[in-house]
Short mmCIF file of C-alpha atoms in Angstrom, two decimals:
data_model
loop_
_atom_site.label_atom_id
_atom_site.label_comp_id
_atom_site.label_asym_id
_atom_site.label_seq_id
_atom_site.Cartn_x
_atom_site.Cartn_y
_atom_site.Cartn_z
CA MET I 18 110.90 31.68 108.03
CA ASP I 19 113.12 33.89 105.94
CA ARG I 20 116.77 32.26 106.10
CA LEU I 21 118.23 35.73 105.13
CA LYS I 22 116.43 37.48 107.99
CA LEU I 23 117.76 34.73 110.35
CA SER I 24 121.14 34.98 108.89
CA ARG I 25 121.06 38.83 109.68
CA ILE I 26 119.88 38.13 113.31
CA ASP I 27 122.70 35.70 113.71
CA GLU I 28 125.43 38.23 112.49
CA ASP I 29 124.12 40.66 115.11
CA LEU I 30 124.04 38.34 118.16
CA GLU I 31 127.29 38.08 120.31
CA SER I 32 128.37 34.74 121.66
CA SER I 33 127.11 35.48 125.08
CA GLU I 34 123.80 36.38 123.74
CA VAL I 35 123.59 32.91 121.77
CA ALA I 36 124.56 31.26 125.01
CA SER I 37 121.63 32.93 126.65
CA LEU I 38 119.17 32.05 124.11
CA CYS I 39 120.29 28.20 124.30
CA PHE I 40 119.54 28.37 128.09
CA LEU I 41 116.29 30.03 127.56
CA CYS I 42 115.48 27.19 125.11
CA ARG I 43 116.22 24.36 127.37
CA ASP I 44 112.64 23.52 128.09
CA VAL I 45 111.72 23.36 124.34
CA LEU I 46 114.85 21.38 123.16
CA ALA I 47 116.60 18.37 124.48
CA ARG I 48 119.87 18.92 126.34
CA LYS I 49 122.14 16.93 123.69
CA ARG I 50 120.38 19.03 120.87
CA LEU I 51 121.83 22.04 122.59
CA GLU I 52 125.23 20.74 122.98
CA GLY I 53 128.00 22.17 120.64
CA ILE I 54 125.92 25.22 119.60
CA ASN I 55 128.17 28.12 119.03
CA ASN I 56 125.96 30.49 116.58
CA ALA I 57 122.52 31.43 116.29
CA ARG I 58 122.20 29.77 112.96
CA ASP I 59 122.59 26.30 114.48
CA LEU I 60 120.14 27.04 117.18
CA PHE I 61 117.63 28.34 114.72
CA LEU I 62 117.90 24.95 112.61
CA ARG I 63 117.16 23.13 115.92
CA LEU I 64 114.19 25.26 116.65
CA GLU I 65 113.10 25.06 112.88
CA GLU I 66 113.17 21.03 113.15
CA ASN I 67 110.96 21.25 116.16
CA GLY I 68 108.46 23.58 114.31
CA LEU I 69 109.18 26.63 116.57
CA LEU I 70 109.78 28.91 113.76
CA GLU I 71 106.80 28.35 111.71
CA ASN I 72 105.84 31.85 112.91
CA ASN I 73 107.58 34.59 114.52
CA SER I 74 106.22 34.34 117.91
CA PHE I 75 108.71 32.50 119.78
CA LEU I 76 111.81 33.97 118.23
CA PHE I 77 110.14 37.23 118.82
CA GLU I 78 109.85 36.60 122.41
CA LEU I 79 113.45 35.22 122.85
CA LEU I 80 114.67 38.62 121.49
CA GLN I 81 112.40 40.49 123.90
CA THR I 82 113.67 38.50 126.69
CA ILE I 83 117.42 39.14 125.92
CA ARG I 84 116.29 42.87 125.07
CA ARG I 85 117.42 42.94 121.69
CA THR I 86 114.54 44.95 120.42
CA ASP I 87 116.55 46.40 117.77
CA LEU I 88 116.46 42.90 115.95
CA LEU I 89 112.49 42.76 116.37
CA ASN I 90 112.14 44.93 113.37
CA LEU I 91 113.33 42.32 111.08
CA LEU I 92 110.59 40.07 112.51
CA GLU I 93 107.82 42.69 112.29
CA SER I 94 108.51 43.32 108.48
CA ASP I 95 108.12 39.58 107.71
CA SER I 96 105.12 38.64 106.06
CA SER I 97 103.71 36.52 109.35
CA PRO I 98 104.19 39.22 112.09
CA PRO I 99 104.01 37.92 115.80
CA GLU I 100 100.30 39.38 116.02
CA GLU I 101 99.26 37.00 113.43
CA ALA I 102 100.85 33.92 114.79
CA ASP I 103 98.87 30.68 114.93
CA ALA I 104 100.99 29.02 117.34
CA ASN I 105 102.82 30.83 120.30
CA PRO I 106 104.98 28.67 122.69
CA ILE I 107 106.05 30.78 125.76
CA LEU I 108 109.22 30.81 127.74
CA SER I 109 108.93 29.59 131.25
CA ASP I 110 108.81 31.98 134.21
CA TYR I 111 111.36 29.92 135.73
CA ARG I 112 114.04 30.08 133.06
CA VAL I 113 113.39 33.79 132.56
CA MET I 114 113.89 34.48 136.27
CA LEU I 115 117.08 32.53 136.16
CA TYR I 116 118.16 34.56 133.16
CA ARG I 117 117.41 38.00 134.90
CA VAL I 118 119.62 36.66 137.57
CA ASP I 119 122.46 36.12 135.39
CA GLN I 120 122.04 39.59 133.85
CA ASP I 121 122.21 41.41 137.02
CA ILE I 122 125.05 39.39 138.80
CA THR I 123 128.39 41.01 139.11
CA ARG I 124 131.69 39.01 138.22
CA GLU I 125 132.70 39.28 141.99
CA ASN I 126 129.42 37.86 143.15
CA LEU I 127 129.48 35.18 140.52
CA SER I 128 132.75 34.01 141.95
CA MET I 129 131.12 34.10 145.53
CA MET I 130 128.34 31.96 144.10
CA LYS I 131 130.48 29.43 142.62
CA PHE I 132 132.47 29.16 145.72
CA LEU I 133 129.32 28.61 147.99
CA LEU I 134 127.97 25.98 145.53
CA SER I 135 131.35 24.34 144.72
CA SER I 136 130.83 21.83 147.66
CA GLN I 137 127.47 20.38 145.77
CA LEU I 138 128.87 20.49 142.31
CA GLY I 139 132.77 20.01 142.63
CA LYS I 140 135.39 22.19 142.14
CA ARG I 141 136.32 21.06 138.41
CA GLN I 142 132.68 21.69 137.29
CA MET I 143 132.63 25.02 138.85
CA GLU I 144 135.93 26.10 137.26
CA MET I 145 134.42 25.50 133.74
CA CYS I 146 131.46 27.84 134.51
CA ASN I 147 132.09 31.32 133.08
CA THR I 148 128.39 32.64 133.66
CA ALA I 149 125.73 32.09 136.08
CA LEU I 150 123.78 30.42 133.31
CA ASP I 151 126.61 27.94 133.24
CA VAL I 152 126.35 27.36 136.91
CA PHE I 153 122.38 26.91 136.75
CA ALA I 154 122.94 24.51 133.83
CA GLU I 155 125.38 22.29 136.06
CA MET I 156 122.84 22.35 138.91
CA GLU I 157 120.07 21.18 136.84
CA LYS I 158 122.02 18.31 135.60
CA THR I 159 122.62 17.26 139.28
CA GLY I 160 118.91 18.01 139.98
CA SER I 161 119.73 20.49 142.71
CA LEU I 162 117.92 23.04 140.72
CA SER I 163 114.58 22.89 138.91
CA PRO I 164 111.27 24.84 139.01
CA THR I 165 110.31 23.37 142.27
CA SER I 166 113.73 23.24 143.87
CA LEU I 167 115.31 26.54 144.40
CA HIS I 168 116.47 26.47 147.88
CA GLU I 169 120.00 26.11 147.18
CA VAL I 170 120.51 28.78 144.86
CA HIS I 171 118.38 31.13 146.63
CA ALA I 172 120.31 30.49 149.90
CA ALA I 173 123.69 31.18 148.15
CA VAL I 174 122.47 34.29 146.46
CA LYS I 175 121.23 35.61 149.50
CA GLN I 176 124.60 35.72 151.07
CA PHE I 177 125.75 38.40 148.77
CA ASP I 178 122.76 40.16 147.02
CA GLN I 179 119.50 40.76 148.68
CA GLN I 180 117.86 42.32 145.48
CA LEU I 181 118.70 39.10 143.48
CA ALA I 182 117.62 36.98 146.23
CA LEU I 183 114.19 38.65 146.19
CA THR I 184 113.83 38.01 142.51
CA ILE I 185 114.09 34.42 143.21
CA GLN I 186 111.96 34.66 146.22
CA ARG I 187 109.33 36.15 144.14
CA TYR I 188 109.22 33.51 141.75
CA ILE I 189 108.78 30.94 144.73
CA ASP I 190 106.08 32.91 146.12
CA ASN I 191 104.19 33.22 142.92
CA ARG I 192 104.67 29.39 142.13
CA GLU I 193 103.22 28.63 145.91
CA ALA I 194 100.49 30.99 145.29
CA THR I 195 99.22 29.88 141.94
CA GLY I 196 100.17 26.19 142.47
CA ARG I 197 102.04 26.13 139.23
CA PRO I 198 105.77 25.50 139.17
CA HIS I 199 106.02 27.60 135.93
CA ARG I 200 104.09 28.14 132.72
CA PRO I 201 104.53 24.89 130.67
CA ILE I 202 106.33 24.52 127.36
CA HIS I 203 105.55 21.52 125.35
CA PRO I 204 108.66 20.44 123.52
CA GLN I 205 106.82 18.60 120.90
CA ARG I 206 106.27 19.94 117.47
CA VAL I 207 103.85 22.87 117.32
CA SER I 208 101.21 22.59 114.76
CA ASN I 209 99.46 25.36 112.96
CA THR I 210 96.15 24.60 114.53
CA SER I 211 97.57 25.03 118.03
CA GLN I 212 95.68 27.80 120.14
CA PRO I 213 97.50 30.79 120.87
CA VAL I 214 98.37 31.10 124.44
CA ASP I 215 99.86 34.77 124.50
CA VAL I 216 97.16 37.27 124.48
CA SER I 217 98.18 41.03 124.51
CA ILE I 218 95.46 43.05 126.06
CA SER I 219 94.76 46.71 126.60
CA GLU I 220 94.41 48.14 130.24
CA THR I 221 90.66 48.94 130.14
CA GLN I 222 87.99 48.57 132.77
CA SER I 223 85.92 45.77 131.31
CA ASN I 224 86.68 42.43 130.05
CA TYR I 225 88.27 42.58 126.67
CA GLU I 226 88.30 39.62 124.28
CA GLY I 227 92.02 39.04 123.41
CA MET I 228 93.54 39.02 119.99
CA ASN I 229 96.70 37.25 119.03
CA ILE I 230 99.48 39.63 119.68
CA CYS I 231 102.95 39.26 121.01
CA SER I 232 103.78 42.94 121.31
CA ASP I 233 104.13 44.54 123.54
CA ALA I 234 129.39 48.27 129.70
CA GLU I 235 130.23 49.04 133.07
CA PRO I 236 128.03 51.19 135.33
CA ASN I 237 128.65 54.81 135.01
CA THR I 238 130.57 55.86 138.17
CA LYS I 239 130.01 59.71 137.70
CA PRO I 240 127.82 61.56 140.15
CA SER I 241 124.20 60.99 139.86
CA SER I 242 123.70 64.63 138.67
CA PRO I 243 125.86 67.59 137.94
CA ASP I 244 127.01 69.85 140.76
CA ASP I 245 124.75 72.80 140.02
CA HIS I 246 121.97 72.39 142.34
CA THR I 247 120.06 75.52 141.06
CA GLU I 248 119.64 73.60 137.70
CA TYR I 249 119.60 69.99 138.80
CA TYR I 250 117.92 68.19 141.83
CA ALA I 251 120.40 66.94 144.33
CA LEU I 252 120.91 63.22 144.54
CA ILE I 253 123.44 62.77 147.51
CA HIS I 254 121.71 60.08 149.87
CA LYS I 255 122.06 56.52 149.65
CA PRO I 256 119.65 54.91 149.35
CA ARG I 257 118.31 57.80 147.10
CA GLY I 258 114.66 57.39 148.70
CA LEU I 259 111.76 54.98 148.15
CA CYS I 260 110.20 53.36 145.03
CA VAL I 261 106.84 52.12 145.57
CA VAL I 262 105.20 49.69 143.12
CA ILE I 263 101.54 49.00 143.40
CA ASN I 264 101.08 45.81 141.01
CA ASN I 265 97.22 44.92 140.75
CA GLU I 266 97.02 41.60 138.81
CA ASP I 267 94.15 39.57 140.19
CA PHE I 268 90.70 41.27 140.07
CA LEU I 269 88.00 40.25 142.37
CA GLY I 270 84.95 40.98 140.26
CA THR I 271 83.60 39.85 137.09
CA GLN I 272 83.92 43.08 134.96
CA MET I 273 87.88 43.21 134.78
CA LYS I 274 90.22 40.54 133.50
CA ASN I 275 93.29 39.60 135.41
CA ARG I 276 96.51 41.38 134.15
CA LYS I 277 98.76 38.69 133.04
CA GLY I 278 102.22 39.78 132.45
CA THR I 279 102.19 42.61 134.90
CA GLN I 280 104.85 40.55 137.02
CA GLU I 281 107.36 41.25 134.22
CA ASP I 282 106.68 44.95 134.76
CA GLU I 283 107.25 44.66 138.43
CA LYS I 284 110.45 42.74 138.01
CA ALA I 285 111.86 45.25 135.60
CA LEU I 286 110.99 48.29 137.73
CA CYS I 287 112.47 46.53 140.90
CA SER I 288 115.63 45.90 139.03
CA LEU I 289 115.98 49.10 137.60
CA PHE I 290 115.18 51.39 140.40
CA SER I 291 117.28 49.30 142.84
CA ARG I 292 120.34 49.82 140.77
CA LEU I 293 119.39 53.48 140.66
CA GLY I 294 119.77 53.54 144.50
CA PHE I 295 116.15 53.35 145.60
CA THR I 296 114.60 51.11 148.39
CA MET I 297 111.97 49.02 146.82
CA LEU I 298 108.36 48.66 148.40
CA VAL I 299 106.13 46.48 146.62
CA HIS I 300 102.19 46.09 147.05
CA ASN I 301 100.42 43.30 145.14
CA ASN I 302 96.72 43.29 144.57
CA LEU I 303 95.39 46.39 146.74
CA THR I 304 91.82 47.22 146.72
CA ALA I 305 90.92 51.04 146.13
CA GLY I 306 90.60 51.63 149.63
CA ALA I 307 93.82 49.85 150.50
CA MET I 308 95.67 51.96 147.78
CA LYS I 309 94.60 55.03 149.27
CA GLN I 310 95.41 53.99 152.85
CA GLU I 311 99.03 52.75 151.94
CA LEU I 312 99.90 56.03 150.00
CA GLN I 313 98.40 58.30 152.90
CA LYS I 314 100.56 56.41 155.43
CA LEU I 315 103.58 56.71 153.17
CA GLY I 316 102.83 60.39 152.80
CA ALA I 317 103.27 60.73 156.67
CA ARG I 318 106.59 59.36 156.53
CA ASN I 319 109.74 61.53 157.08
CA PHE I 320 111.47 62.02 153.81
CA VAL I 321 114.32 64.16 155.24
CA ASN I 322 116.96 61.60 154.54
CA ASP I 323 115.40 60.82 150.94
CA ASP I 324 116.30 62.77 147.71
CA ALA I 325 113.29 61.63 145.63
CA LEU I 326 110.13 59.40 145.50
CA VAL I 327 109.09 57.17 142.82
CA VAL I 328 105.52 55.50 142.64
CA CYS I 329 104.57 53.04 139.96
CA VAL I 330 100.91 52.14 139.60
CA LEU I 331 100.12 48.99 137.43
CA SER I 332 96.42 48.47 136.99
CA HIS I 333 93.31 48.84 135.00
CA GLY I 334 92.24 52.32 134.39
CA GLU I 335 89.72 54.90 132.72
CA MET I 336 90.04 58.69 132.27
CA GLU I 337 92.08 60.10 135.17
CA CYS I 338 91.72 57.30 137.25
CA VAL I 339 92.92 53.67 138.17
CA PHE I 340 91.16 50.78 139.73
CA GLY I 341 91.67 48.72 142.66
CA THR I 342 91.35 44.89 142.67
CA ASP I 343 87.71 45.59 143.89
CA GLU I 344 87.10 47.36 140.71
CA GLN I 345 86.74 50.65 142.49
CA ARG I 346 88.11 53.78 141.25
CA VAL I 347 91.02 55.74 142.65
CA ASN I 348 91.44 59.30 141.10
CA ILE I 349 94.88 60.18 140.05
CA THR I 350 95.06 63.07 142.20
CA ASP I 351 94.31 60.75 145.15
CA LEU I 352 97.43 59.14 144.41
CA THR I 353 99.49 62.23 144.27
CA ARG I 354 97.75 64.43 147.08
CA PRO I 355 99.63 62.90 150.07
CA PHE I 356 102.91 64.01 148.81
CA THR I 357 102.15 67.74 148.12
CA SER I 358 104.42 70.16 150.13
CA GLU I 359 101.53 70.53 152.47
CA GLY I 360 100.88 66.90 152.75
CA ALA I 361 104.44 65.79 153.23
CA PRO I 362 106.67 68.84 153.80
CA THR I 363 109.91 66.88 154.21
CA LEU I 364 109.36 66.20 150.39
CA ALA I 365 109.26 69.84 149.59
CA GLY I 366 111.49 70.80 146.75
CA LYS I 367 112.18 67.10 145.86
CA PRO I 368 111.22 65.46 142.70
CA LYS I 369 108.29 62.94 143.09
CA LEU I 370 107.82 60.78 139.90
CA PHE I 371 104.64 58.80 139.32
CA PHE I 372 104.40 56.11 136.57
CA ILE I 373 100.93 55.00 135.54
CA GLN I 374 100.43 51.95 133.50
CA ALA I 375 96.58 51.99 132.71
CA CYS I 376 94.05 52.81 130.03
CA GLN I 377 92.73 56.24 130.10
CA GLY I 378 89.59 55.37 128.08
CA SER I 379 88.19 52.89 125.42
CA ARG I 380 89.52 54.54 122.36
CA TYR I 381 92.03 53.01 119.91
CA GLN I 382 94.46 55.33 118.51
CA GLY I 383 95.05 55.62 114.86
CA GLY I 384 98.06 56.67 112.93
CA SER I 385 99.03 58.30 109.67
CA LEU I 386 102.15 58.93 107.90
CA PRO I 387 103.69 62.49 108.40
CA HIS I 388 103.77 64.71 105.49
CA PRO I 389 104.97 68.47 104.72
CA SER I 390 102.37 71.10 104.37
CA LEU I 391 101.64 72.28 100.90
CA PRO I 392 102.29 75.79 99.65
CA GLY I 393 99.34 77.88 100.45
CA GLN I 394 97.74 75.51 102.82
CA GLU I 395 95.74 77.12 105.69
CA GLU I 396 96.47 76.56 109.26
CA GLY I 397 92.94 75.28 109.81
CA VAL I 398 93.61 71.89 107.85
CA PRO I 399 92.50 68.76 110.07
CA GLN I 400 95.45 67.09 111.61
CA SER I 401 96.11 63.36 111.85
CA PRO I 402 94.23 61.10 114.16
CA LEU I 403 97.35 60.62 116.13
CA GLU I 404 97.81 64.26 116.77
CA GLU I 405 94.01 64.88 117.51
CA ASP I 406 94.47 62.10 120.25
CA ALA I 407 97.25 64.25 121.86
CA GLY I 408 95.19 67.24 122.14
CA PRO I 409 94.20 69.51 125.21
CA ILE I 410 93.78 67.70 128.19
CA LYS I 411 90.57 68.30 130.30
CA GLY I 412 91.28 68.45 133.87
CA GLU I 413 94.63 68.66 135.28
CA THR I 414 95.83 65.61 136.97
CA VAL I 415 99.11 66.95 138.31
CA PRO I 416 98.84 69.01 141.41
CA TRP I 417 99.65 72.65 141.20
CA GLU I 418 102.33 72.23 143.66
CA ALA I 419 105.90 72.03 142.15
CA ASP I 420 108.23 69.17 141.67
CA PHE I 421 105.85 66.40 140.41
CA LEU I 422 106.13 64.37 137.17
CA LEU I 423 103.35 62.09 136.05
CA GLY I 424 104.32 59.60 133.32
CA MET I 425 101.08 58.19 131.84
CA ALA I 426 101.11 55.08 129.53
CA THR I 427 98.76 56.86 127.01
CA VAL I 428 96.89 60.02 126.41
CA PRO I 429 93.43 60.83 127.60
CA GLN I 430 90.50 58.62 126.57
CA CYS I 431 92.71 55.93 124.97
CA LYS I 432 93.90 52.56 125.66
CA SER I 433 97.48 51.18 126.54
CA PHE I 434 98.56 47.75 125.80
CA ARG I 435 100.23 44.84 127.72
CA SER I 436 101.87 41.45 126.58
CA THR I 437 101.02 38.77 128.79
CA THR I 438 104.41 37.42 128.62
CA THR I 439 106.75 40.26 128.40
CA GLY I 440 104.86 43.21 130.07
CA SER I 441 103.32 46.35 129.18
CA ILE I 442 104.54 48.34 126.26
CA TYR I 443 105.10 51.58 128.26
CA ILE I 444 106.55 50.29 131.46
CA GLN I 445 108.99 48.00 129.62
CA GLU I 446 110.18 50.88 127.30
CA VAL I 447 110.62 53.36 130.50
CA CYS I 448 112.73 50.71 131.93
CA THR I 449 114.85 50.26 128.81
CA GLN I 450 115.44 53.94 128.23
CA LEU I 451 116.18 54.71 131.80
CA LYS I 452 118.85 51.90 131.83
CA LYS I 453 120.46 53.30 128.80
CA SER I 454 120.49 56.70 130.20
CA ALA I 455 121.88 55.48 133.38
CA GLU I 456 124.66 53.66 131.67
CA SER I 457 125.39 56.68 129.19
CA SER I 458 128.18 59.22 129.67
CA ALA I 459 125.76 61.87 128.93
CA ASN I 460 123.67 63.72 131.63
CA ASP I 461 120.18 63.27 129.97
CA ASP I 462 117.36 64.33 132.31
CA ILE I 463 114.35 62.58 132.71
CA LEU I 464 112.23 64.58 130.43
CA THR I 465 114.79 63.97 127.81
CA VAL I 466 114.54 60.07 128.42
CA LEU I 467 110.52 60.06 128.55
CA THR I 468 110.72 61.91 125.05
CA ARG I 469 112.75 58.98 123.91
CA VAL I 470 110.21 56.58 125.56
CA ASN I 471 107.32 58.53 123.45
CA ARG I 472 109.15 58.16 120.36
CA GLU I 473 109.87 54.38 120.62
CA VAL I 474 106.48 53.55 121.84
CA SER I 475 104.57 55.43 119.16
CA LYS I 476 106.52 53.72 116.50
CA GLY I 477 104.72 50.61 117.23
CA LYS I 478 101.47 49.00 116.30
CA TYR I 479 99.44 47.06 118.72
CA LEU I 480 96.31 45.28 117.89
CA ASN I 481 96.37 47.21 114.80
CA SER I 482 96.32 50.24 116.89
CA LYS I 483 98.79 52.82 118.12
CA GLN I 484 99.74 54.07 121.64
CA MET I 485 101.05 57.46 122.60
CA PRO I 486 102.41 58.01 126.33
CA GLN I 487 102.14 61.39 127.92
CA PRO I 488 104.38 62.73 130.56
CA LYS I 489 103.09 65.82 132.49
CA TYR I 490 105.21 67.62 134.92
CA THR I 491 105.71 70.74 137.42
CA LEU I 492 109.30 69.75 137.83
CA THR I 493 111.37 72.94 138.57
CA LYS I 494 114.90 71.56 138.00
CA LYS I 495 116.50 68.66 135.72
CA LEU I 496 116.63 65.25 137.11
CA VAL I 497 119.43 62.93 136.07
CA LEU I 498 119.33 59.33 137.20
CA LYS I 499 122.50 57.31 137.23
CA TYR I 500 123.58 53.86 138.82
CA VAL I 501 124.88 54.32 142.35
#
């Protein structure tokens, strides 16, 4: 790989990020090989010696995991972009899960975890640990932490942070359900003839033969929204309300492939919206009938002490519908209808946000370079394919009743894309932009945030195609989401 680009990446990485990368690489590099690494250059040399930088895929995934998407442009401009990689080792679910815990733990809770675990590891070792990753590394040395042994760390975390404990529990449940402790990574040298293991696929209704693609500060303490409730939705309750995630990964029939990578979307959504003050409710692998039943039951709930409702649906889809795991259709209107002012009167006047990660058709979107109109050019000149794809919508899917926002991963009739290791392009960008907005001192409303999502997603190229998200809304006020 281009040493100049590696040097530029090294210059932009902070020491804490280098430490995170070293921890994530503990399955592909021997522990002694990682000792004494203080900068990314040394880490890159070790990876290069093991044949892990023969293409961009592994480094691409590392940078995506630590959310340094700004550095991915350097890799995408390389002559061997991730989607053309011949070999693609993947990070283990186990190690990525521990990294997520490290990122979300507060300094106070880190001190509490060190205290709770000091009897197993010793006071001196704990005093040398500055981060949760340091603690995990020490536990791995003693054998008290491994992909199949998480009881001690789970019990400790459960004492001070239920959400982080849930992150660990989900990994344990998934490991037990699949019978796999974690996705294996082979530390031996990767050859150019090895088969790719990461496949990015579109959220279509039918089987799709995958192509090689690897696409896919202190919290703000100001009030969640300005005081002018005539302009802004009021967010005054704690918790703010419910965030419901319907995550369909395993499909029962033969027409639709399982949606690998969707668990990363679930994790990102749970981490984000819990910090935004929402109570999380997750449903995995629901049939069409079960989806309708759960939403109808939820619509009958008393929302008088809730400020807002968020519903996220992760599944396969077609035009104006998503699919249950039994491959039966659920219309978008069936998702929103239980929460209209008629169906859920205690939600009247409150924002109801729906984020739909699913295809809305089988078309691939193209793209073209923007150019100014020439003097004398007529208004009837054909537009670019991307602009045509974002044309008028046939059939309104947002109810006429007020205060709904429907965030679609793609425009009608087109595909959306998902990485089998890092999650969907759309949901991951939504979480990234909402996180930035929550941490910012500016009071950017949800529509401003989703405009940024549109911009960032539309810049990418996925399986040689484009993706254009589409928010639709009947909001009557501005909605500003901040951490509580």
